Amino acid sequence: MNRSLSVNLNKIALIRNSREGNYPDLLEHAKVCIQSGADGITVHPRPDLRHITPEDVNDLSGLILNTKISINKVVEFNIEGNPFAAKRHNYPGFLEIVDSVKPDQCTLVPDTLEQLTSDHGFDLRINSDKLFPIISHLKSLGIRVCLFMDPDIEQIRLAAELEVDRIELFTGPYAAAWRQKNSSSIFDKYFTAARTANELGLGVNAGHDLNLENLPKFCTIPDLKEFSIGHALVVDAISMGLKKAIESYRCIVKG
């Protein structure tokens, strides 16, 4: 299976930011992720700086570049966030952050400051005109562009018209249905959405609330490219250790 596991480090940064200083050290944990087999690192720098900071983005970009050079290991850097997030206090603006480091992938997410976490995909009937120049700009920098989307066929067709490279399916509803032991019908919806995206020439990523219990079923969907997993993986790392947790998730993703 040619699927990738990208580890989201937001929760490590969140714990660090609850005290003064640099403990836990984000870069050291990123190194453990890479050494344990993670194919990529994901971060979501928000305007309120609740976890990942612009400085973290720069530091992680340098670490990943050095990793590629020093040990010849391909590790992708994925920055996700709201493309319309403007400068705010010590936050320079989302696109400014992305432009400064030119990650391998940029996942555009329609989150707001009021949201505890990302909880829905784009409505492209409203956002397409504003997104198109942003997508074109990012692609001109050689960045793979991904849109955070619900498993909605109409919306996925609109994403293809914007000429993005990939979509990331928001898997929160699937995870919620799994907890209620009622995931069959919604799983079929994700299966159809992924197949439609592939037919339209879009790569398909997935992420949000995926864990060691619900991930194996989702991995039966053909031709998925990447899983971005953070919250559950960090929770599992508390009891399993970070290395073991990454190895466990990677074993499922790789099939």
PDB file of C-alpha atoms in Angstrom:
ATOM      1  CA  MET A   1       0.000   0.000   0.000  1.00  0.00           C
ATOM      2  CA  ASN A   2       1.347   3.412  -0.954  1.00  0.00           C
ATOM      3  CA  ARG A   3      -0.454   5.326   1.794  1.00  0.00           C
ATOM      4  CA  SER A   4       1.308   7.850   4.007  1.00  0.00           C
ATOM      5  CA  LEU A   5       1.027   8.661   7.707  1.00  0.00           C
ATOM      6  CA  SER A   6       1.500  12.318   8.549  1.00  0.00           C
ATOM      7  CA  VAL A   7       1.704  12.977  12.287  1.00  0.00           C
ATOM      8  CA  ASN A   8      -0.023  16.122  13.511  1.00  0.00           C
ATOM      9  CA  LEU A   9       2.036  17.772  16.276  1.00  0.00           C
ATOM     10  CA  ASN A  10      -0.564  20.290  17.444  1.00  0.00           C
ATOM     11  CA  LYS A  11      -1.232  18.524  20.756  1.00  0.00           C
ATOM     12  CA  ILE A  12       2.475  18.345  21.629  1.00  0.00           C
ATOM     13  CA  ALA A  13       2.676  22.115  21.149  1.00  0.00           C
ATOM     14  CA  LEU A  14      -0.533  22.601  23.145  1.00  0.00           C
ATOM     15  CA  ILE A  15       0.969  20.804  26.145  1.00  0.00           C
ATOM     16  CA  ARG A  16       4.191  22.830  25.812  1.00  0.00           C
ATOM     17  CA  ASN A  17       2.273  26.103  25.717  1.00  0.00           C
ATOM     18  CA  SER A  18       0.513  25.326  29.014  1.00  0.00           C
ATOM     19  CA  ARG A  19       3.755  26.198  30.851  1.00  0.00           C
ATOM     20  CA  GLU A  20       6.656  28.564  30.319  1.00  0.00           C
ATOM     21  CA  GLY A  21       9.675  27.178  28.518  1.00  0.00           C
ATOM     22  CA  ASN A  22      10.123  24.527  25.867  1.00  0.00           C
ATOM     23  CA  TYR A  23       8.867  21.358  27.536  1.00  0.00           C
ATOM     24  CA  PRO A  24       7.958  19.121  25.828  1.00  0.00           C
ATOM     25  CA  ASP A  25      10.401  20.013  23.055  1.00  0.00           C
ATOM     26  CA  LEU A  26       8.454  20.022  19.777  1.00  0.00           C
ATOM     27  CA  LEU A  27      11.479  19.417  17.561  1.00  0.00           C
ATOM     28  CA  GLU A  28      12.675  16.463  19.615  1.00  0.00           C
ATOM     29  CA  HIS A  29       9.247  14.859  19.357  1.00  0.00           C
ATOM     30  CA  ALA A  30       9.190  15.538  15.626  1.00  0.00           C
ATOM     31  CA  LYS A  31      12.504  13.704  15.371  1.00  0.00           C
ATOM     32  CA  VAL A  32      11.042  10.704  17.208  1.00  0.00           C
ATOM     33  CA  CYS A  33       8.105  10.699  14.792  1.00  0.00           C
ATOM     34  CA  ILE A  34      10.436  10.670  11.796  1.00  0.00           C
ATOM     35  CA  GLN A  35      12.745   8.054  13.287  1.00  0.00           C
ATOM     36  CA  SER A  36       9.720   5.879  14.073  1.00  0.00           C
ATOM     37  CA  GLY A  37       8.604   5.842  10.442  1.00  0.00           C
ATOM     38  CA  ALA A  38       6.256   8.807  10.014  1.00  0.00           C
ATOM     39  CA  ASP A  39       6.071   9.814   6.360  1.00  0.00           C
ATOM     40  CA  GLY A  40       5.223  13.401   7.144  1.00  0.00           C
ATOM     41  CA  ILE A  41       4.650  16.075   9.759  1.00  0.00           C
ATOM     42  CA  THR A  42       1.464  18.145   9.890  1.00  0.00           C
ATOM     43  CA  VAL A  43       0.909  21.404  11.770  1.00  0.00           C
ATOM     44  CA  HIS A  44      -1.977  23.849  11.971  1.00  0.00           C
ATOM     45  CA  PRO A  45      -0.775  27.323  12.996  1.00  0.00           C
ATOM     46  CA  ARG A  46      -3.856  29.231  14.188  1.00  0.00           C
ATOM     47  CA  PRO A  47      -4.115  33.008  14.670  1.00  0.00           C
ATOM     48  CA  ASP A  48      -4.597  32.620  18.439  1.00  0.00           C
ATOM     49  CA  LEU A  49      -1.291  30.673  18.670  1.00  0.00           C
ATOM     50  CA  ARG A  50      -2.997  28.095  20.881  1.00  0.00           C
ATOM     51  CA  HIS A  51      -0.458  25.470  19.860  1.00  0.00           C
ATOM     52  CA  ILE A  52       1.793  25.711  16.785  1.00  0.00           C
ATOM     53  CA  THR A  53       3.549  29.071  16.389  1.00  0.00           C
ATOM     54  CA  PRO A  54       5.135  30.641  13.301  1.00  0.00           C
ATOM     55  CA  GLU A  55       8.528  29.953  14.892  1.00  0.00           C
ATOM     56  CA  ASP A  56       7.596  26.274  15.175  1.00  0.00           C
ATOM     57  CA  VAL A  57       6.784  26.212  11.472  1.00  0.00           C
ATOM     58  CA  ASN A  58      10.189  27.634  10.594  1.00  0.00           C
ATOM     59  CA  ASP A  59      12.009  25.259  12.930  1.00  0.00           C
ATOM     60  CA  LEU A  60      10.148  22.192  11.658  1.00  0.00           C
ATOM     61  CA  SER A  61      10.756  23.202   8.052  1.00  0.00           C
ATOM     62  CA  GLY A  62      14.483  23.335   8.770  1.00  0.00           C
ATOM     63  CA  LEU A  63      14.403  19.978  10.553  1.00  0.00           C
ATOM     64  CA  ILE A  64      12.604  18.280   7.671  1.00  0.00           C
ATOM     65  CA  LEU A  65      14.947  19.799   5.096  1.00  0.00           C
ATOM     66  CA  ASN A  66      17.982  18.639   7.081  1.00  0.00           C
ATOM     67  CA  THR A  67      16.448  15.176   7.398  1.00  0.00           C
ATOM     68  CA  LYS A  68      16.036  14.932   3.648  1.00  0.00           C
ATOM     69  CA  ILE A  69      19.645  16.002   3.114  1.00  0.00           C
ATOM     70  CA  SER A  70      21.421  14.194   5.953  1.00  0.00           C
ATOM     71  CA  ILE A  71      19.794  10.757   5.849  1.00  0.00           C
ATOM     72  CA  ASN A  72      18.160  10.912   2.416  1.00  0.00           C
ATOM     73  CA  LYS A  73      14.724  10.204   3.880  1.00  0.00           C
ATOM     74  CA  VAL A  74      11.674  11.707   2.211  1.00  0.00           C
ATOM     75  CA  VAL A  75       9.552  13.376   4.882  1.00  0.00           C
ATOM     76  CA  GLU A  76       6.764  15.693   3.770  1.00  0.00           C
ATOM     77  CA  PHE A  77       5.765  18.870   5.545  1.00  0.00           C
ATOM     78  CA  ASN A  78       2.037  19.663   5.519  1.00  0.00           C
ATOM     79  CA  ILE A  79       0.775  23.004   6.808  1.00  0.00           C
ATOM     80  CA  GLU A  80      -2.965  23.280   7.276  1.00  0.00           C
ATOM     81  CA  GLY A  81      -5.117  26.243   8.131  1.00  0.00           C
ATOM     82  CA  ASN A  82      -7.579  28.881   7.061  1.00  0.00           C
ATOM     83  CA  PRO A  83      -6.297  30.649   3.931  1.00  0.00           C
ATOM     84  CA  PHE A  84      -8.250  33.780   4.878  1.00  0.00           C
ATOM     85  CA  ALA A  85      -6.640  34.102   8.330  1.00  0.00           C
ATOM     86  CA  ALA A  86      -5.019  37.552   8.325  1.00  0.00           C
ATOM     87  CA  LYS A  87      -2.262  39.122  10.408  1.00  0.00           C
ATOM     88  CA  ARG A  88      -3.140  39.274  14.094  1.00  0.00           C
ATOM     89  CA  HIS A  89      -0.726  40.393  16.824  1.00  0.00           C
ATOM     90  CA  ASN A  90       2.264  37.986  16.516  1.00  0.00           C
ATOM     91  CA  TYR A  91       0.544  35.962  13.824  1.00  0.00           C
ATOM     92  CA  PRO A  92       1.714  37.145  10.376  1.00  0.00           C
ATOM     93  CA  GLY A  93      -1.183  35.623   8.429  1.00  0.00           C
ATOM     94  CA  PHE A  94      -1.628  32.060   7.210  1.00  0.00           C
ATOM     95  CA  LEU A  95      -0.499  32.579   3.631  1.00  0.00           C
ATOM     96  CA  GLU A  96       2.513  34.546   4.813  1.00  0.00           C
ATOM     97  CA  ILE A  97       3.558  31.570   6.942  1.00  0.00           C
ATOM     98  CA  VAL A  98       3.119  29.155   4.042  1.00  0.00           C
ATOM     99  CA  ASP A  99       4.948  31.428   1.601  1.00  0.00           C
ATOM    100  CA  SER A 100       7.909  31.690   3.965  1.00  0.00           C
ATOM    101  CA  VAL A 101       8.655  27.951   4.117  1.00  0.00           C
ATOM    102  CA  LYS A 102       6.974  26.508   0.983  1.00  0.00           C
ATOM    103  CA  PRO A 103       5.880  23.162   2.451  1.00  0.00           C
ATOM    104  CA  ASP A 104       5.332  20.062   0.352  1.00  0.00           C
ATOM    105  CA  GLN A 105       1.589  20.328   0.917  1.00  0.00           C
ATOM    106  CA  CYS A 106      -0.805  23.012   2.077  1.00  0.00           C
ATOM    107  CA  THR A 107      -4.204  21.859   3.315  1.00  0.00           C
ATOM    108  CA  LEU A 108      -6.735  24.685   3.299  1.00  0.00           C
ATOM    109  CA  VAL A 109      -9.297  24.446   6.110  1.00  0.00           C
ATOM    110  CA  PRO A 110     -12.361  26.656   6.767  1.00  0.00           C
ATOM    111  CA  ASP A 111     -11.877  26.936  10.532  1.00  0.00           C
ATOM    112  CA  THR A 112     -12.509  30.011  12.669  1.00  0.00           C
ATOM    113  CA  LEU A 113     -11.134  31.237  15.987  1.00  0.00           C
ATOM    114  CA  GLU A 114     -14.413  30.280  17.655  1.00  0.00           C
ATOM    115  CA  GLN A 115     -14.028  26.606  16.727  1.00  0.00           C
ATOM    116  CA  LEU A 116     -12.378  24.273  19.204  1.00  0.00           C
ATOM    117  CA  THR A 117     -11.143  22.250  16.228  1.00  0.00           C
ATOM    118  CA  SER A 118     -11.846  21.885  12.512  1.00  0.00           C
ATOM    119  CA  ASP A 119     -15.373  20.540  12.214  1.00  0.00           C
ATOM    120  CA  HIS A 120     -16.543  20.890   8.597  1.00  0.00           C
ATOM    121  CA  GLY A 121     -15.291  21.145   5.046  1.00  0.00           C
ATOM    122  CA  PHE A 122     -15.499  24.035   2.602  1.00  0.00           C
ATOM    123  CA  ASP A 123     -18.753  25.124   1.015  1.00  0.00           C
ATOM    124  CA  LEU A 124     -17.386  25.837  -2.443  1.00  0.00           C
ATOM    125  CA  ARG A 125     -20.659  27.308  -3.641  1.00  0.00           C
ATOM    126  CA  ILE A 126     -19.663  30.255  -1.459  1.00  0.00           C
ATOM    127  CA  ASN A 127     -15.855  30.134  -1.355  1.00  0.00           C
ATOM    128  CA  SER A 128     -14.707  29.104  -4.848  1.00  0.00           C
ATOM    129  CA  ASP A 129     -14.142  32.607  -6.203  1.00  0.00           C
ATOM    130  CA  LYS A 130     -12.041  33.596  -3.185  1.00  0.00           C
ATOM    131  CA  LEU A 131     -10.112  30.347  -3.134  1.00  0.00           C
ATOM    132  CA  PHE A 132      -9.163  30.143  -6.797  1.00  0.00           C
ATOM    133  CA  PRO A 133      -6.418  32.844  -6.782  1.00  0.00           C
ATOM    134  CA  ILE A 134      -5.018  31.439  -3.530  1.00  0.00           C
ATOM    135  CA  ILE A 135      -4.850  27.937  -4.986  1.00  0.00           C
ATOM    136  CA  SER A 136      -3.193  29.249  -8.148  1.00  0.00           C
ATOM    137  CA  HIS A 137      -0.618  31.155  -6.093  1.00  0.00           C
ATOM    138  CA  LEU A 138       0.286  28.154  -3.944  1.00  0.00           C
ATOM    139  CA  LYS A 139       0.584  25.887  -6.967  1.00  0.00           C
ATOM    140  CA  SER A 140       2.872  28.444  -8.644  1.00  0.00           C
ATOM    141  CA  LEU A 141       5.247  27.935  -5.685  1.00  0.00           C
ATOM    142  CA  GLY A 142       5.323  24.185  -6.299  1.00  0.00           C
ATOM    143  CA  ILE A 143       3.142  23.417  -3.286  1.00  0.00           C
ATOM    144  CA  ARG A 144       0.604  20.585  -3.489  1.00  0.00           C
ATOM    145  CA  VAL A 145      -2.793  22.054  -2.612  1.00  0.00           C
ATOM    146  CA  CYS A 146      -5.409  20.112  -0.671  1.00  0.00           C
ATOM    147  CA  LEU A 147      -8.917  21.214   0.373  1.00  0.00           C
ATOM    148  CA  PHE A 148     -10.579  20.034   3.598  1.00  0.00           C
ATOM    149  CA  MET A 149     -13.923  18.645   2.444  1.00  0.00           C
ATOM    150  CA  ASP A 150     -17.011  16.821   3.626  1.00  0.00           C
ATOM    151  CA  PRO A 151     -17.965  13.635   1.731  1.00  0.00           C
ATOM    152  CA  ASP A 152     -20.359  15.602  -0.473  1.00  0.00           C
ATOM    153  CA  ILE A 153     -20.301  14.687  -4.176  1.00  0.00           C
ATOM    154  CA  GLU A 154     -21.428  18.131  -5.393  1.00  0.00           C
ATOM    155  CA  GLN A 155     -18.737  19.851  -3.336  1.00  0.00           C
ATOM    156  CA  ILE A 156     -16.057  17.426  -4.531  1.00  0.00           C
ATOM    157  CA  ARG A 157     -16.946  18.171  -8.143  1.00  0.00           C
ATOM    158  CA  LEU A 158     -16.517  21.869  -7.400  1.00  0.00           C
ATOM    159  CA  ALA A 159     -13.130  21.130  -5.831  1.00  0.00           C
ATOM    160  CA  ALA A 160     -12.029  19.438  -9.050  1.00  0.00           C
ATOM    161  CA  GLU A 161     -13.058  22.538 -11.000  1.00  0.00           C
ATOM    162  CA  LEU A 162     -10.687  24.577  -8.824  1.00  0.00           C
ATOM    163  CA  GLU A 163      -7.838  22.331 -10.014  1.00  0.00           C
ATOM    164  CA  VAL A 164      -6.605  21.424  -6.556  1.00  0.00           C
ATOM    165  CA  ASP A 165      -4.345  18.414  -6.295  1.00  0.00           C
ATOM    166  CA  ARG A 166      -6.107  16.658  -3.444  1.00  0.00           C
ATOM    167  CA  ILE A 167      -8.954  16.807  -0.986  1.00  0.00           C
ATOM    168  CA  GLU A 168      -8.784  15.747   2.654  1.00  0.00           C
ATOM    169  CA  LEU A 169     -12.005  14.092   3.752  1.00  0.00           C
ATOM    170  CA  PHE A 170     -13.137  15.343   7.153  1.00  0.00           C
ATOM    171  CA  THR A 171     -13.657  12.061   9.008  1.00  0.00           C
ATOM    172  CA  GLY A 172     -15.178  13.431  12.219  1.00  0.00           C
ATOM    173  CA  PRO A 173     -18.726  12.205  11.395  1.00  0.00           C
ATOM    174  CA  TYR A 174     -17.400   8.751  10.527  1.00  0.00           C
ATOM    175  CA  ALA A 175     -15.555   8.561  13.862  1.00  0.00           C
ATOM    176  CA  ALA A 176     -18.653   9.726  15.752  1.00  0.00           C
ATOM    177  CA  ALA A 177     -20.804   7.100  14.019  1.00  0.00           C
ATOM    178  CA  TRP A 178     -18.189   4.450  14.827  1.00  0.00           C
ATOM    179  CA  ARG A 179     -18.439   5.281  18.537  1.00  0.00           C
ATOM    180  CA  GLN A 180     -22.211   4.782  18.269  1.00  0.00           C
ATOM    181  CA  LYS A 181     -21.648   1.475  16.417  1.00  0.00           C
ATOM    182  CA  ASN A 182     -23.621   2.865  13.489  1.00  0.00           C
ATOM    183  CA  SER A 183     -20.977   3.627  10.880  1.00  0.00           C
ATOM    184  CA  SER A 184     -22.026   1.449   7.940  1.00  0.00           C
ATOM    185  CA  SER A 185     -24.156   3.965   6.048  1.00  0.00           C
ATOM    186  CA  ILE A 186     -21.814   6.900   6.560  1.00  0.00           C
ATOM    187  CA  PHE A 187     -18.825   4.741   5.640  1.00  0.00           C
ATOM    188  CA  ASP A 188     -20.518   4.055   2.300  1.00  0.00           C
ATOM    189  CA  LYS A 189     -20.821   7.801   1.812  1.00  0.00           C
ATOM    190  CA  TYR A 190     -17.077   8.250   2.323  1.00  0.00           C
ATOM    191  CA  PHE A 191     -16.349   5.311   0.029  1.00  0.00           C
ATOM    192  CA  THR A 192     -18.401   6.883  -2.762  1.00  0.00           C
ATOM    193  CA  ALA A 193     -16.915  10.339  -2.156  1.00  0.00           C
ATOM    194  CA  ALA A 194     -13.350   9.008  -2.388  1.00  0.00           C
ATOM    195  CA  ARG A 195     -14.134   7.042  -5.546  1.00  0.00           C
ATOM    196  CA  THR A 196     -15.728  10.108  -7.152  1.00  0.00           C
ATOM    197  CA  ALA A 197     -12.716  12.257  -6.248  1.00  0.00           C
ATOM    198  CA  ASN A 198     -10.347   9.715  -7.792  1.00  0.00           C
ATOM    199  CA  GLU A 199     -12.445   9.591 -10.971  1.00  0.00           C
ATOM    200  CA  LEU A 200     -12.148  13.377 -11.177  1.00  0.00           C
ATOM    201  CA  GLY A 201      -8.362  13.148 -10.909  1.00  0.00           C
ATOM    202  CA  LEU A 202      -8.092  14.207  -7.283  1.00  0.00           C
ATOM    203  CA  GLY A 203      -5.884  12.520  -4.713  1.00  0.00           C
ATOM    204  CA  VAL A 204      -7.669  11.761  -1.446  1.00  0.00           C
ATOM    205  CA  ASN A 205      -6.325  12.301   2.072  1.00  0.00           C
ATOM    206  CA  ALA A 206      -8.276  11.749   5.278  1.00  0.00           C
ATOM    207  CA  GLY A 207      -8.148  13.013   8.809  1.00  0.00           C
ATOM    208  CA  HIS A 208      -9.899  13.906  12.061  1.00  0.00           C
ATOM    209  CA  ASP A 209     -10.662  11.667  15.032  1.00  0.00           C
ATOM    210  CA  LEU A 210      -9.225   8.581  13.362  1.00  0.00           C
ATOM    211  CA  ASN A 211      -7.793   6.099  15.861  1.00  0.00           C
ATOM    212  CA  LEU A 212      -6.537   2.550  16.171  1.00  0.00           C
ATOM    213  CA  GLU A 213     -10.100   1.211  16.350  1.00  0.00           C
ATOM    214  CA  ASN A 214     -11.798   2.999  13.449  1.00  0.00           C
ATOM    215  CA  LEU A 215      -8.805   3.404  11.131  1.00  0.00           C
ATOM    216  CA  PRO A 216      -8.620  -0.204   9.809  1.00  0.00           C
ATOM    217  CA  LYS A 217     -12.137  -0.006   8.342  1.00  0.00           C
ATOM    218  CA  PHE A 218     -11.455   3.366   6.726  1.00  0.00           C
ATOM    219  CA  CYS A 219      -8.280   1.958   5.180  1.00  0.00           C
ATOM    220  CA  THR A 220     -10.403  -0.414   3.104  1.00  0.00           C
ATOM    221  CA  ILE A 221     -11.322   2.539   0.892  1.00  0.00           C
ATOM    222  CA  PRO A 222      -9.131   2.160  -2.228  1.00  0.00           C
ATOM    223  CA  ASP A 223      -6.470   4.595  -3.387  1.00  0.00           C
ATOM    224  CA  LEU A 224      -6.256   6.840  -0.324  1.00  0.00           C
ATOM    225  CA  LYS A 225      -3.028   8.853  -0.293  1.00  0.00           C
ATOM    226  CA  GLU A 226      -2.458  10.129   3.234  1.00  0.00           C
ATOM    227  CA  PHE A 227      -3.802  10.053   6.766  1.00  0.00           C
ATOM    228  CA  SER A 228      -3.197  13.038   9.029  1.00  0.00           C
ATOM    229  CA  ILE A 229      -3.494  11.882  12.645  1.00  0.00           C
ATOM    230  CA  GLY A 230      -2.638  13.757  15.809  1.00  0.00           C
ATOM    231  CA  HIS A 231      -5.045  13.835  18.738  1.00  0.00           C
ATOM    232  CA  ALA A 232      -5.678  10.095  19.074  1.00  0.00           C
ATOM    233  CA  LEU A 233      -2.057   9.236  18.355  1.00  0.00           C
ATOM    234  CA  VAL A 234      -0.832  11.528  21.136  1.00  0.00           C
ATOM    235  CA  VAL A 235      -3.428  10.088  23.523  1.00  0.00           C
ATOM    236  CA  ASP A 236      -2.241   6.565  22.679  1.00  0.00           C
ATOM    237  CA  ALA A 237       1.352   7.678  23.138  1.00  0.00           C
ATOM    238  CA  ILE A 238       0.615   8.439  26.799  1.00  0.00           C
ATOM    239  CA  SER A 239       0.155   4.739  27.499  1.00  0.00           C
ATOM    240  CA  MET A 240       2.100   3.155  24.621  1.00  0.00           C
ATOM    241  CA  GLY A 241       4.968   5.574  24.151  1.00  0.00           C
ATOM    242  CA  LEU A 242       5.307   7.762  21.060  1.00  0.00           C
ATOM    243  CA  LYS A 243       7.452   5.342  19.068  1.00  0.00           C
ATOM    244  CA  LYS A 244       5.102   2.408  19.645  1.00  0.00           C
ATOM    245  CA  ALA A 245       2.036   4.526  18.885  1.00  0.00           C
ATOM    246  CA  ILE A 246       3.462   5.700  15.562  1.00  0.00           C
ATOM    247  CA  GLU A 247       4.482   2.159  14.651  1.00  0.00           C
ATOM    248  CA  SER A 248       0.945   0.925  15.450  1.00  0.00           C
ATOM    249  CA  TYR A 249      -0.737   3.561  13.280  1.00  0.00           C
ATOM    250  CA  ARG A 250       1.809   3.110  10.514  1.00  0.00           C
ATOM    251  CA  CYS A 251       1.180  -0.655  10.445  1.00  0.00           C
ATOM    252  CA  ILE A 252      -2.524  -0.046   9.774  1.00  0.00           C
ATOM    253  CA  VAL A 253      -1.959   2.717   7.199  1.00  0.00           C
ATOM    254  CA  LYS A 254       0.599   0.724   5.261  1.00  0.00           C
ATOM    255  CA  GLY A 255      -1.612  -2.342   5.257  1.00  0.00           C
TER     256      GLY A 255
END
